[in-house]
């Protein structure tokens, strides 16, 4: 049985036959990185923008949308990680085995969505450094893109990726916890609206799910996991544990950010500036709050740049290709997105929200293919008998994503108008 290196490169191929190599510190580090890559990819500048805008619009009722997105996330990610992990194949490779041409379509959709998001992610890094230290957003975006490029150019790119997403993810959690505490949100009202919302907005729910579960975000952690060599039916327990922990990290980040913004809104502060999230953090904690917002936004945006680039390139390259080649393509992807951002000068809030809604349209297509593999293609799962309960949960979540995606079609035109 062949093995992968203790510090696998992004995109490094897994062992043949879905076998799992002996666990090392490097493998555990890669799994931790996969968990945080999934979580931080879901909490990018787009999500921060969406959370702020929608909390201002819906108030405590936005808690219901948060809960629904978490439930969908659990159902989707448990299935995605298990199918991809046991098969040892990337999502587009499975799609191509199920239906000729489907892999190329899925890859194109995810790649395009990832590119749109990454332009916004780079813009977010610029805004983050501007709020943090007053740096010009374009210069900040260029510097941050260069940092991401250096990560993928390093000799141990896999180890560098894992460590930076874990470190920045931990920083985000601690800082958002502080702001959520000082904002003193009415938690009771938020809990009530979690189960009995005063208002339900389908476009908001669809956009939130698309921005936190859809598109490249769905597959970022799972693709990194199989690169670490954790594949095959014998790894089910490890796959499940990793996906659950990753989901918990994501949930904590979402809830803390919502509570921080909601505390400000519930306190009667009117957020009217072009950067409402920064205004909210400033209202909660003063000048230091604005600096904290800068750190959170920069960390969220940089990890999302890394996640979007890694996952998007993993969809248009073969898992059997050379890691160095994939890393260079990832560098080129980041560079092109950075040039587009520098040319545009900004990524409008509407574009970020639209990208989330677009990703919600991609989600039912890719997820349906993985559910089909779980149901009908045991040959791709090396004979593994898929749990019926997990498949049922996945189908229910898929039906919800189809319904929300259908409703979002009309909403997208309204959003642009």
mmCIF file of C-alpha atoms in Angstrom:
data_model
loop_
_atom_site.group_PDB
_atom_site.id
_atom_site.type_symbol
_atom_site.label_atom_id
_atom_site.label_comp_id
_atom_site.label_asym_id
_atom_site.label_seq_id
_atom_site.Cartn_x
_atom_site.Cartn_y
_atom_site.Cartn_z
ATOM 1 C CA UNK A 1 0.000 0.000 0.000
ATOM 2 C CA UNK A 2 1.412 3.371 -1.000
ATOM 3 C CA UNK A 3 1.336 6.305 1.333
ATOM 4 C CA UNK A 4 1.133 10.056 1.087
ATOM 5 C CA UNK A 5 3.623 12.405 2.632
ATOM 6 C CA UNK A 6 3.048 13.595 6.191
ATOM 7 C CA UNK A 7 2.505 17.122 4.885
ATOM 8 C CA UNK A 8 0.587 16.593 1.630
ATOM 9 C CA UNK A 9 0.441 19.322 -0.945
ATOM 10 C CA UNK A 10 -2.936 20.797 -1.887
ATOM 11 C CA UNK A 11 -4.278 18.518 -4.575
ATOM 12 C CA UNK A 12 -1.950 15.615 -3.794
ATOM 13 C CA UNK A 13 -3.436 12.330 -4.914
ATOM 14 C CA UNK A 14 -4.726 9.774 -2.468
ATOM 15 C CA UNK A 15 -3.597 6.212 -2.244
ATOM 16 C CA UNK A 16 -4.886 3.642 -4.668
ATOM 17 C CA UNK A 17 -8.058 1.747 -3.873
ATOM 18 C CA UNK A 18 -9.253 4.182 -1.252
ATOM 19 C CA UNK A 19 -6.837 2.786 1.354
ATOM 20 C CA UNK A 20 -5.935 4.900 4.314
ATOM 21 C CA UNK A 21 -2.252 5.323 5.107
ATOM 22 C CA UNK A 22 -0.886 5.189 8.603
ATOM 23 C CA UNK A 23 -1.823 8.304 10.551
ATOM 24 C CA UNK A 24 0.947 10.763 11.350
ATOM 25 C CA UNK A 25 1.108 14.196 12.919
ATOM 26 C CA UNK A 26 1.054 15.575 9.377
ATOM 27 C CA UNK A 27 -2.168 13.718 8.590
ATOM 28 C CA UNK A 28 -3.827 14.971 11.768
ATOM 29 C CA UNK A 29 -2.691 18.487 10.943
ATOM 30 C CA UNK A 30 -4.174 18.131 7.454
ATOM 31 C CA UNK A 31 -7.490 16.907 8.898
ATOM 32 C CA UNK A 32 -7.596 19.858 11.279
ATOM 33 C CA UNK A 33 -6.791 22.088 8.341
ATOM 34 C CA UNK A 34 -9.630 20.507 6.336
ATOM 35 C CA UNK A 35 -12.085 21.221 9.167
ATOM 36 C CA UNK A 36 -11.056 24.854 9.438
ATOM 37 C CA UNK A 37 -10.830 25.243 5.653
ATOM 38 C CA UNK A 38 -14.498 24.265 5.426
ATOM 39 C CA UNK A 39 -15.430 26.587 8.300
ATOM 40 C CA UNK A 40 -13.436 29.631 7.226
ATOM 41 C CA UNK A 41 -14.467 29.222 3.574
ATOM 42 C CA UNK A 42 -18.067 29.534 4.755
ATOM 43 C CA UNK A 43 -17.305 32.668 6.799
ATOM 44 C CA UNK A 44 -15.854 34.984 4.186
ATOM 45 C CA UNK A 45 -16.504 38.678 3.489
ATOM 46 C CA UNK A 46 -19.644 37.689 1.598
ATOM 47 C CA UNK A 47 -21.108 36.034 4.688
ATOM 48 C CA UNK A 48 -20.123 38.997 6.875
ATOM 49 C CA UNK A 49 -21.827 41.326 4.393
ATOM 50 C CA UNK A 50 -24.903 39.108 4.162
ATOM 51 C CA UNK A 51 -25.197 38.717 7.934
ATOM 52 C CA UNK A 52 -25.000 42.465 8.497
ATOM 53 C CA UNK A 53 -27.434 43.433 5.739
ATOM 54 C CA UNK A 54 -29.967 40.742 6.603
ATOM 55 C CA UNK A 55 -29.747 41.333 10.365
ATOM 56 C CA UNK A 56 -30.547 44.997 9.742
ATOM 57 C CA UNK A 57 -33.497 43.944 7.550
ATOM 58 C CA UNK A 58 -34.908 41.114 9.673
ATOM 59 C CA UNK A 59 -33.558 41.708 13.174
ATOM 60 C CA UNK A 60 -34.042 38.736 15.493
ATOM 61 C CA UNK A 61 -35.948 36.861 12.761
ATOM 62 C CA UNK A 62 -32.642 36.336 10.963
ATOM 63 C CA UNK A 63 -31.848 33.741 13.649
ATOM 64 C CA UNK A 64 -34.260 31.368 11.887
ATOM 65 C CA UNK A 65 -32.302 31.694 8.645
ATOM 66 C CA UNK A 66 -29.084 31.007 10.573
ATOM 67 C CA UNK A 67 -30.603 27.867 12.124
ATOM 68 C CA UNK A 68 -31.916 26.602 8.787
ATOM 69 C CA UNK A 69 -28.553 27.158 7.112
ATOM 70 C CA UNK A 70 -26.852 25.213 9.919
ATOM 71 C CA UNK A 71 -29.282 22.290 9.599
ATOM 72 C CA UNK A 72 -28.814 22.185 5.826
ATOM 73 C CA UNK A 73 -25.060 22.426 6.338
ATOM 74 C CA UNK A 74 -25.099 19.425 8.678
ATOM 75 C CA UNK A 75 -27.142 17.303 6.271
ATOM 76 C CA UNK A 76 -25.067 18.301 3.247
ATOM 77 C CA UNK A 77 -21.600 18.073 4.756
ATOM 78 C CA UNK A 78 -22.141 14.743 6.520
ATOM 79 C CA UNK A 79 -23.057 13.236 3.152
ATOM 80 C CA UNK A 80 -20.453 15.084 1.089
ATOM 81 C CA UNK A 81 -17.561 14.187 3.390
ATOM 82 C CA UNK A 82 -18.646 10.541 3.630
ATOM 83 C CA UNK A 83 -19.193 9.970 -0.102
ATOM 84 C CA UNK A 84 -16.010 11.763 -1.156
ATOM 85 C CA UNK A 85 -14.003 10.314 1.728
ATOM 86 C CA UNK A 86 -15.005 6.692 1.187
ATOM 87 C CA UNK A 87 -14.683 6.863 -2.600
ATOM 88 C CA UNK A 88 -11.355 8.698 -2.458
ATOM 89 C CA UNK A 89 -12.436 10.711 -5.513
ATOM 90 C CA UNK A 90 -13.195 14.371 -5.978
ATOM 91 C CA UNK A 91 -16.757 15.487 -6.624
ATOM 92 C CA UNK A 92 -16.286 16.155 -10.347
ATOM 93 C CA UNK A 93 -14.611 12.763 -10.808
ATOM 94 C CA UNK A 94 -17.621 11.050 -9.226
ATOM 95 C CA UNK A 95 -19.968 13.140 -11.381
ATOM 96 C CA UNK A 96 -18.131 12.037 -14.518
ATOM 97 C CA UNK A 97 -18.488 8.382 -13.490
ATOM 98 C CA UNK A 98 -22.232 8.811 -12.912
ATOM 99 C CA UNK A 99 -23.090 10.774 -16.051
ATOM 100 C CA UNK A 100 -20.668 11.566 -18.892
ATOM 101 C CA UNK A 101 -20.161 15.316 -19.091
ATOM 102 C CA UNK A 102 -21.638 16.003 -15.657
ATOM 103 C CA UNK A 103 -18.185 16.325 -14.134
ATOM 104 C CA UNK A 104 -17.189 19.017 -16.615
ATOM 105 C CA UNK A 105 -20.424 20.938 -16.025
ATOM 106 C CA UNK A 106 -20.033 20.778 -12.246
ATOM 107 C CA UNK A 107 -16.386 21.797 -12.493
ATOM 108 C CA UNK A 108 -17.229 24.781 -14.710
ATOM 109 C CA UNK A 109 -20.017 25.983 -12.406
ATOM 110 C CA UNK A 110 -17.921 25.666 -9.257
ATOM 111 C CA UNK A 111 -14.900 27.270 -10.910
ATOM 112 C CA UNK A 112 -16.879 30.284 -12.138
ATOM 113 C CA UNK A 113 -18.619 30.703 -8.799
ATOM 114 C CA UNK A 114 -15.288 30.422 -7.002
ATOM 115 C CA UNK A 115 -13.774 33.096 -9.242
ATOM 116 C CA UNK A 116 -16.614 35.543 -8.520
ATOM 117 C CA UNK A 117 -16.312 34.899 -4.805
ATOM 118 C CA UNK A 118 -12.537 35.227 -4.878
ATOM 119 C CA UNK A 119 -12.689 38.699 -6.386
ATOM 120 C CA UNK A 120 -14.904 39.629 -3.454
ATOM 121 C CA UNK A 121 -12.584 37.805 -1.055
ATOM 122 C CA UNK A 122 -9.564 39.806 -2.226
ATOM 123 C CA UNK A 123 -11.607 42.987 -1.949
ATOM 124 C CA UNK A 124 -12.446 41.899 1.588
ATOM 125 C CA UNK A 125 -8.771 41.571 2.511
ATOM 126 C CA UNK A 126 -8.198 45.115 1.297
ATOM 127 C CA UNK A 127 -11.113 46.465 3.325
ATOM 128 C CA UNK A 128 -9.921 44.484 6.339
ATOM 129 C CA UNK A 129 -6.420 45.968 6.269
ATOM 130 C CA UNK A 130 -7.946 49.403 5.700
ATOM 131 C CA UNK A 131 -10.042 49.075 8.860
ATOM 132 C CA UNK A 132 -7.145 47.494 10.762
ATOM 133 C CA UNK A 133 -4.284 49.876 9.962
ATOM 134 C CA UNK A 134 -5.685 52.436 7.508
ATOM 135 C CA UNK A 135 -3.967 50.935 4.458
ATOM 136 C CA UNK A 136 -5.343 51.749 1.008
ATOM 137 C CA UNK A 137 -7.772 48.910 0.085
ATOM 138 C CA UNK A 138 -6.109 48.251 -3.271
ATOM 139 C CA UNK A 139 -2.671 48.010 -1.697
ATOM 140 C CA UNK A 140 -4.069 45.823 1.087
ATOM 141 C CA UNK A 141 -5.746 43.540 -1.434
ATOM 142 C CA UNK A 142 -2.533 43.230 -3.423
ATOM 143 C CA UNK A 143 -0.477 42.420 -0.324
ATOM 144 C CA UNK A 144 -2.990 39.813 0.843
ATOM 145 C CA UNK A 145 -3.114 38.173 -2.583
ATOM 146 C CA UNK A 146 0.692 38.026 -2.507
ATOM 147 C CA UNK A 147 0.565 36.278 0.891
ATOM 148 C CA UNK A 148 -1.833 33.674 -0.519
ATOM 149 C CA UNK A 149 0.445 33.196 -3.527
ATOM 150 C CA UNK A 150 3.470 32.639 -1.274
ATOM 151 C CA UNK A 151 1.596 29.922 0.620
ATOM 152 C CA UNK A 152 1.034 27.918 -2.564
ATOM 153 C CA UNK A 153 4.578 28.551 -3.795
ATOM 154 C CA UNK A 154 6.144 27.216 -0.597
ATOM 155 C CA UNK A 155 7.762 23.774 -0.671
ATOM 156 C CA UNK A 156 5.399 22.515 2.046
ATOM 157 C CA UNK A 157 2.270 24.232 0.766
ATOM 158 C CA UNK A 158 -0.068 21.710 2.395
ATOM 159 C CA UNK A 159 1.367 22.284 5.862
ATOM 160 C CA UNK A 160 1.383 26.063 5.368
ATOM 161 C CA UNK A 161 -2.257 26.010 4.241
ATOM 162 C CA UNK A 162 -3.369 23.936 7.218
ATOM 163 C CA UNK A 163 -1.585 26.038 9.803
ATOM 164 C CA UNK A 164 -2.685 29.432 8.535
ATOM 165 C CA UNK A 165 -6.387 28.543 8.257
ATOM 166 C CA UNK A 166 -6.385 27.044 11.769
ATOM 167 C CA UNK A 167 -4.569 30.046 13.250
ATOM 168 C CA UNK A 168 -6.738 32.661 11.549
ATOM 169 C CA UNK A 169 -9.897 30.674 12.303
ATOM 170 C CA UNK A 170 -9.047 30.629 16.011
ATOM 171 C CA UNK A 171 -8.336 34.371 15.964
ATOM 172 C CA UNK A 172 -11.714 35.042 14.324
ATOM 173 C CA UNK A 173 -13.590 32.999 16.937
ATOM 174 C CA UNK A 174 -11.923 34.738 19.889
ATOM 175 C CA UNK A 175 -12.420 38.250 18.519
ATOM 176 C CA UNK A 176 -16.052 37.661 17.522
ATOM 177 C CA UNK A 177 -16.718 36.193 20.964
ATOM 178 C CA UNK A 178 -15.401 39.388 22.554
ATOM 179 C CA UNK A 179 -17.540 41.655 20.367
ATOM 180 C CA UNK A 180 -20.618 39.468 20.878
ATOM 181 C CA UNK A 181 -20.174 39.794 24.655
ATOM 182 C CA UNK A 182 -19.731 43.585 24.677
ATOM 183 C CA UNK A 183 -22.615 44.043 22.210
ATOM 184 C CA UNK A 184 -24.907 42.405 24.812
ATOM 185 C CA UNK A 185 -27.555 41.084 22.382
ATOM 186 C CA UNK A 186 -31.010 40.070 23.676
ATOM 187 C CA UNK A 187 -30.309 36.354 23.454
ATOM 188 C CA UNK A 188 -33.818 35.398 24.574
ATOM 189 C CA UNK A 189 -35.392 37.225 21.648
ATOM 190 C CA UNK A 190 -32.937 35.603 19.258
ATOM 191 C CA UNK A 191 -33.709 32.137 20.662
ATOM 192 C CA UNK A 192 -37.452 32.727 20.322
ATOM 193 C CA UNK A 193 -37.116 33.761 16.682
ATOM 194 C CA UNK A 194 -34.921 30.761 16.017
ATOM 195 C CA UNK A 195 -37.986 28.503 16.231
ATOM 196 C CA UNK A 196 -40.838 31.040 15.905
ATOM 197 C CA UNK A 197 -39.622 33.671 13.447
ATOM 198 C CA UNK A 198 -41.600 36.878 13.149
ATOM 199 C CA UNK A 199 -40.783 36.997 9.444
ATOM 200 C CA UNK A 200 -39.502 34.501 6.853
ATOM 201 C CA UNK A 201 -37.710 35.675 3.704
ATOM 202 C CA UNK A 202 -36.972 32.870 1.229
ATOM 203 C CA UNK A 203 -34.441 34.870 -0.790
ATOM 204 C CA UNK A 204 -32.511 35.658 2.380
ATOM 205 C CA UNK A 205 -32.482 31.971 3.359
ATOM 206 C CA UNK A 206 -31.463 30.899 -0.148
ATOM 207 C CA UNK A 207 -28.693 33.477 -0.340
ATOM 208 C CA UNK A 208 -27.382 32.545 3.096
ATOM 209 C CA UNK A 209 -27.339 28.829 2.276
ATOM 210 C CA UNK A 210 -25.647 29.531 -1.044
ATOM 211 C CA UNK A 211 -23.040 31.718 0.619
ATOM 212 C CA UNK A 212 -22.250 29.244 3.394
ATOM 213 C CA UNK A 213 -22.909 25.803 1.867
ATOM 214 C CA UNK A 214 -23.161 26.192 -1.905
ATOM 215 C CA UNK A 215 -20.597 26.354 -4.681
ATOM 216 C CA UNK A 216 -16.962 25.613 -3.882
ATOM 217 C CA UNK A 217 -17.647 25.864 -0.126
ATOM 218 C CA UNK A 218 -19.476 22.518 -0.200
ATOM 219 C CA UNK A 219 -16.357 20.648 -1.237
ATOM 220 C CA UNK A 220 -13.413 22.596 0.218
ATOM 221 C CA UNK A 221 -12.966 20.552 3.396
ATOM 222 C CA UNK A 222 -13.757 17.187 1.815
ATOM 223 C CA UNK A 223 -11.299 17.701 -1.049
ATOM 224 C CA UNK A 224 -8.581 18.700 1.402
ATOM 225 C CA UNK A 225 -9.415 15.648 3.520
ATOM 226 C CA UNK A 226 -8.825 13.135 0.735
ATOM 227 C CA UNK A 227 -5.592 14.935 -0.121
ATOM 228 C CA UNK A 228 -4.474 14.076 3.412
ATOM 229 C CA UNK A 229 -4.971 10.381 2.611
ATOM 230 C CA UNK A 230 -8.051 9.802 4.782
ATOM 231 C CA UNK A 231 -10.126 7.646 2.432
ATOM 232 C CA UNK A 232 -11.891 4.304 2.274
ATOM 233 C CA UNK A 233 -14.593 2.551 4.299
ATOM 234 C CA UNK A 234 -12.148 1.909 7.132
ATOM 235 C CA UNK A 235 -11.928 5.685 7.668
ATOM 236 C CA UNK A 236 -15.675 6.251 8.176
ATOM 237 C CA UNK A 237 -15.333 7.101 11.857
ATOM 238 C CA UNK A 238 -12.533 9.567 11.207
ATOM 239 C CA UNK A 239 -14.402 11.124 8.283
ATOM 240 C CA UNK A 240 -17.556 11.536 10.370
ATOM 241 C CA UNK A 241 -15.703 12.999 13.345
ATOM 242 C CA UNK A 242 -13.838 15.475 11.152
ATOM 243 C CA UNK A 243 -16.978 16.618 9.344
ATOM 244 C CA UNK A 244 -18.935 17.041 12.590
ATOM 245 C CA UNK A 245 -16.151 19.049 14.233
ATOM 246 C CA UNK A 246 -15.836 21.191 11.127
ATOM 247 C CA UNK A 247 -19.572 21.867 11.159
ATOM 248 C CA UNK A 248 -19.432 22.800 14.861
ATOM 249 C CA UNK A 249 -16.650 25.308 14.185
ATOM 250 C CA UNK A 250 -18.711 26.782 11.352
ATOM 251 C CA UNK A 251 -21.812 27.025 13.560
ATOM 252 C CA UNK A 252 -19.918 28.795 16.342
ATOM 253 C CA UNK A 253 -18.559 31.361 13.888
ATOM 254 C CA UNK A 254 -21.969 32.048 12.348
ATOM 255 C CA UNK A 255 -23.773 32.422 15.662
ATOM 256 C CA UNK A 256 -21.120 34.692 17.198
ATOM 257 C CA UNK A 257 -21.121 37.018 14.190
ATOM 258 C CA UNK A 258 -24.921 37.210 14.175
ATOM 259 C CA UNK A 259 -25.071 37.942 17.910
ATOM 260 C CA UNK A 260 -22.447 40.673 17.583
ATOM 261 C CA UNK A 261 -24.401 42.450 14.821
ATOM 262 C CA UNK A 262 -27.799 41.794 16.396
ATOM 263 C CA UNK A 263 -26.676 43.265 19.720
ATOM 264 C CA UNK A 264 -25.919 46.551 17.973
ATOM 265 C CA UNK A 265 -29.124 46.570 15.916
ATOM 266 C CA UNK A 266 -31.284 45.652 18.918
ATOM 267 C CA UNK A 267 -29.649 48.493 20.857
ATOM 268 C CA UNK A 268 -31.224 50.979 18.478
ATOM 269 C CA UNK A 269 -28.152 51.862 16.425
ATOM 270 C CA UNK A 270 -29.025 52.737 12.831
ATOM 271 C CA UNK A 271 -26.478 51.260 10.434
ATOM 272 C CA UNK A 272 -26.507 53.387 7.293
ATOM 273 C CA UNK A 273 -22.906 53.580 6.040
ATOM 274 C CA UNK A 274 -21.509 51.723 3.037
ATOM 275 C CA UNK A 275 -19.647 49.445 5.464
ATOM 276 C CA UNK A 276 -22.355 48.529 7.945
ATOM 277 C CA UNK A 277 -20.382 45.665 9.498
ATOM 278 C CA UNK A 278 -17.510 47.973 10.495
ATOM 279 C CA UNK A 279 -20.051 50.471 11.800
ATOM 280 C CA UNK A 280 -21.663 47.745 13.915
ATOM 281 C CA UNK A 281 -18.352 46.612 15.446
ATOM 282 C CA UNK A 282 -17.483 50.246 16.157
ATOM 283 C CA UNK A 283 -20.832 50.844 17.835
ATOM 284 C CA UNK A 284 -20.285 47.778 20.017
ATOM 285 C CA UNK A 285 -16.683 48.340 21.121
ATOM 286 C CA UNK A 286 -15.648 51.815 20.009
ATOM 287 C CA UNK A 287 -12.420 52.431 18.089
ATOM 288 C CA UNK A 288 -10.994 49.068 19.127
ATOM 289 C CA UNK A 289 -14.136 47.480 17.696
ATOM 290 C CA UNK A 290 -13.328 48.915 14.270
ATOM 291 C CA UNK A 291 -9.790 47.499 14.506
ATOM 292 C CA UNK A 292 -11.171 44.136 15.599
ATOM 293 C CA UNK A 293 -13.524 44.210 12.623
ATOM 294 C CA UNK A 294 -10.518 44.814 10.391
ATOM 295 C CA UNK A 295 -8.714 41.777 11.795
ATOM 296 C CA UNK A 296 -11.826 39.572 11.523
ATOM 297 C CA UNK A 297 -12.608 40.694 7.976
ATOM 298 C CA UNK A 298 -9.004 40.301 6.836
ATOM 299 C CA UNK A 299 -8.692 36.838 8.408
ATOM 300 C CA UNK A 300 -12.048 35.736 6.976
ATOM 301 C CA UNK A 301 -11.208 37.084 3.540
ATOM 302 C CA UNK A 302 -7.671 35.681 3.381
ATOM 303 C CA UNK A 303 -8.738 32.183 4.428
ATOM 304 C CA UNK A 304 -11.542 32.391 1.874
ATOM 305 C CA UNK A 305 -9.073 33.424 -0.835
ATOM 306 C CA UNK A 306 -7.048 30.325 0.025
ATOM 307 C CA UNK A 307 -10.121 28.074 0.202
ATOM 308 C CA UNK A 308 -11.691 29.348 -3.016
ATOM 309 C CA UNK A 309 -8.440 29.060 -4.949
ATOM 310 C CA UNK A 310 -7.564 25.591 -3.651
ATOM 311 C CA UNK A 311 -11.053 24.170 -4.237
ATOM 312 C CA UNK A 312 -11.674 25.829 -7.607
ATOM 313 C CA UNK A 313 -8.412 24.465 -9.010
ATOM 314 C CA UNK A 314 -9.127 21.035 -7.524
ATOM 315 C CA UNK A 315 -12.209 20.950 -9.779
ATOM 316 C CA UNK A 316 -10.344 21.602 -13.023
ATOM 317 C CA UNK A 317 -7.287 19.411 -12.413
ATOM 318 C CA UNK A 318 -6.777 15.696 -11.972
ATOM 319 C CA UNK A 319 -6.022 14.216 -8.585
ATOM 320 C CA UNK A 320 -3.311 12.202 -10.341
ATOM 321 C CA UNK A 321 -1.506 15.299 -11.608
ATOM 322 C CA UNK A 322 1.661 16.782 -10.172
ATOM 323 C CA UNK A 323 1.102 18.850 -6.992
ATOM 324 C CA UNK A 324 3.560 21.487 -8.220
ATOM 325 C CA UNK A 325 1.520 22.010 -11.387
ATOM 326 C CA UNK A 326 -1.702 22.396 -9.416
ATOM 327 C CA UNK A 327 -0.045 24.834 -7.037
ATOM 328 C CA UNK A 328 1.137 26.972 -9.953
ATOM 329 C CA UNK A 329 -2.370 26.957 -11.426
ATOM 330 C CA UNK A 330 -3.701 27.999 -8.025
ATOM 331 C CA UNK A 331 -1.218 30.873 -7.963
ATOM 332 C CA UNK A 332 -2.367 31.938 -11.442
ATOM 333 C CA UNK A 333 -6.014 31.778 -10.316
ATOM 334 C CA UNK A 334 -5.302 34.068 -7.360
ATOM 335 C CA UNK A 335 -3.279 36.443 -9.536
ATOM 336 C CA UNK A 336 -6.033 36.794 -12.147
ATOM 337 C CA UNK A 337 -8.675 37.424 -9.469
ATOM 338 C CA UNK A 338 -6.390 40.034 -7.889
ATOM 339 C CA UNK A 339 -5.884 41.821 -11.218
ATOM 340 C CA UNK A 340 -9.649 41.898 -11.820
ATOM 341 C CA UNK A 341 -10.190 43.342 -8.340
ATOM 342 C CA UNK A 342 -7.489 45.981 -8.824
ATOM 343 C CA UNK A 343 -9.076 46.922 -12.156
ATOM 344 C CA UNK A 344 -12.592 47.180 -10.701
ATOM 345 C CA UNK A 345 -11.409 48.770 -7.477
ATOM 346 C CA UNK A 346 -14.171 47.174 -5.447
ATOM 347 C CA UNK A 347 -16.583 44.264 -5.164
ATOM 348 C CA UNK A 348 -20.069 45.730 -4.644
ATOM 349 C CA UNK A 349 -22.257 44.325 -1.870
ATOM 350 C CA UNK A 350 -24.836 43.338 -4.485
ATOM 351 C CA UNK A 351 -22.246 41.232 -6.351
ATOM 352 C CA UNK A 352 -21.316 39.350 -3.191
ATOM 353 C CA UNK A 353 -24.945 38.677 -2.325
ATOM 354 C CA UNK A 354 -25.663 37.637 -5.924
ATOM 355 C CA UNK A 355 -22.752 35.185 -5.815
ATOM 356 C CA UNK A 356 -24.305 33.563 -2.755
ATOM 357 C CA UNK A 357 -27.642 33.170 -4.517
ATOM 358 C CA UNK A 358 -25.877 31.781 -7.625
ATOM 359 C CA UNK A 359 -24.066 29.220 -5.493
ATOM 360 C CA UNK A 360 -27.422 28.150 -4.074
ATOM 361 C CA UNK A 361 -28.442 27.203 -7.619
ATOM 362 C CA UNK A 362 -25.304 25.054 -8.013
ATOM 363 C CA UNK A 363 -25.838 23.198 -4.734
ATOM 364 C CA UNK A 364 -28.795 20.959 -5.760
ATOM 365 C CA UNK A 365 -26.999 19.780 -8.916
ATOM 366 C CA UNK A 366 -23.735 18.690 -7.326
ATOM 367 C CA UNK A 367 -25.359 17.326 -4.184
ATOM 368 C CA UNK A 368 -27.820 15.230 -6.215
ATOM 369 C CA UNK A 369 -24.917 13.469 -7.923
ATOM 370 C CA UNK A 370 -23.272 12.573 -4.620
ATOM 371 C CA UNK A 371 -26.575 11.289 -3.226
ATOM 372 C CA UNK A 372 -26.977 9.117 -6.334
ATOM 373 C CA UNK A 373 -23.527 7.661 -5.722
ATOM 374 C CA UNK A 374 -24.518 6.922 -2.113
ATOM 375 C CA UNK A 375 -27.768 5.266 -3.217
ATOM 376 C CA UNK A 376 -26.936 3.409 -6.429
ATOM 377 C CA UNK A 377 -23.169 3.276 -6.974
ATOM 378 C CA UNK A 378 -21.664 1.042 -4.300
ATOM 379 C CA UNK A 379 -18.946 0.216 -6.813
ATOM 380 C CA UNK A 380 -17.620 3.760 -6.436
ATOM 381 C CA UNK A 381 -17.726 3.370 -2.645
ATOM 382 C CA UNK A 382 -15.666 0.151 -2.681
ATOM 383 C CA UNK A 383 -18.717 -1.925 -1.673
ATOM 384 C CA UNK A 384 -19.554 0.232 1.363
ATOM 385 C CA UNK A 385 -23.200 -0.030 2.477
ATOM 386 C CA UNK A 386 -24.391 3.544 2.917
ATOM 387 C CA UNK A 387 -26.535 4.276 6.024
ATOM 388 C CA UNK A 388 -30.195 4.678 5.055
ATOM 389 C CA UNK A 389 -30.808 7.333 7.708
ATOM 390 C CA UNK A 390 -28.001 9.503 6.377
ATOM 391 C CA UNK A 391 -29.263 9.145 2.821
ATOM 392 C CA UNK A 392 -32.790 10.129 3.911
ATOM 393 C CA UNK A 393 -31.463 13.192 5.734
ATOM 394 C CA UNK A 394 -29.502 14.113 2.638
ATOM 395 C CA UNK A 395 -32.517 13.742 0.342
ATOM 396 C CA UNK A 396 -34.639 15.939 2.619
ATOM 397 C CA UNK A 397 -31.944 18.609 2.589
ATOM 398 C CA UNK A 398 -31.661 18.269 -1.193
ATOM 399 C CA UNK A 399 -35.412 18.783 -1.653
ATOM 400 C CA UNK A 400 -35.179 21.935 0.441
ATOM 401 C CA UNK A 401 -32.271 23.251 -1.631
ATOM 402 C CA UNK A 402 -34.235 22.592 -4.844
ATOM 403 C CA UNK A 403 -37.234 24.490 -3.467
ATOM 404 C CA UNK A 404 -35.095 27.398 -2.310
ATOM 405 C CA UNK A 405 -33.152 27.501 -5.573
ATOM 406 C CA UNK A 406 -36.382 27.601 -7.578
ATOM 407 C CA UNK A 407 -37.681 30.481 -5.488
ATOM 408 C CA UNK A 408 -34.398 32.340 -5.795
ATOM 409 C CA UNK A 409 -34.634 32.537 -9.607
ATOM 410 C CA UNK A 410 -37.264 35.263 -9.415
ATOM 411 C CA UNK A 411 -35.515 36.822 -6.457
ATOM 412 C CA UNK A 412 -32.252 37.273 -8.354
ATOM 413 C CA UNK A 413 -33.889 39.607 -10.872
ATOM 414 C CA UNK A 414 -35.429 41.561 -8.006
ATOM 415 C CA UNK A 415 -32.047 41.733 -6.273
ATOM 416 C CA UNK A 416 -30.367 43.345 -9.263
ATOM 417 C CA UNK A 417 -33.211 45.824 -9.734
#
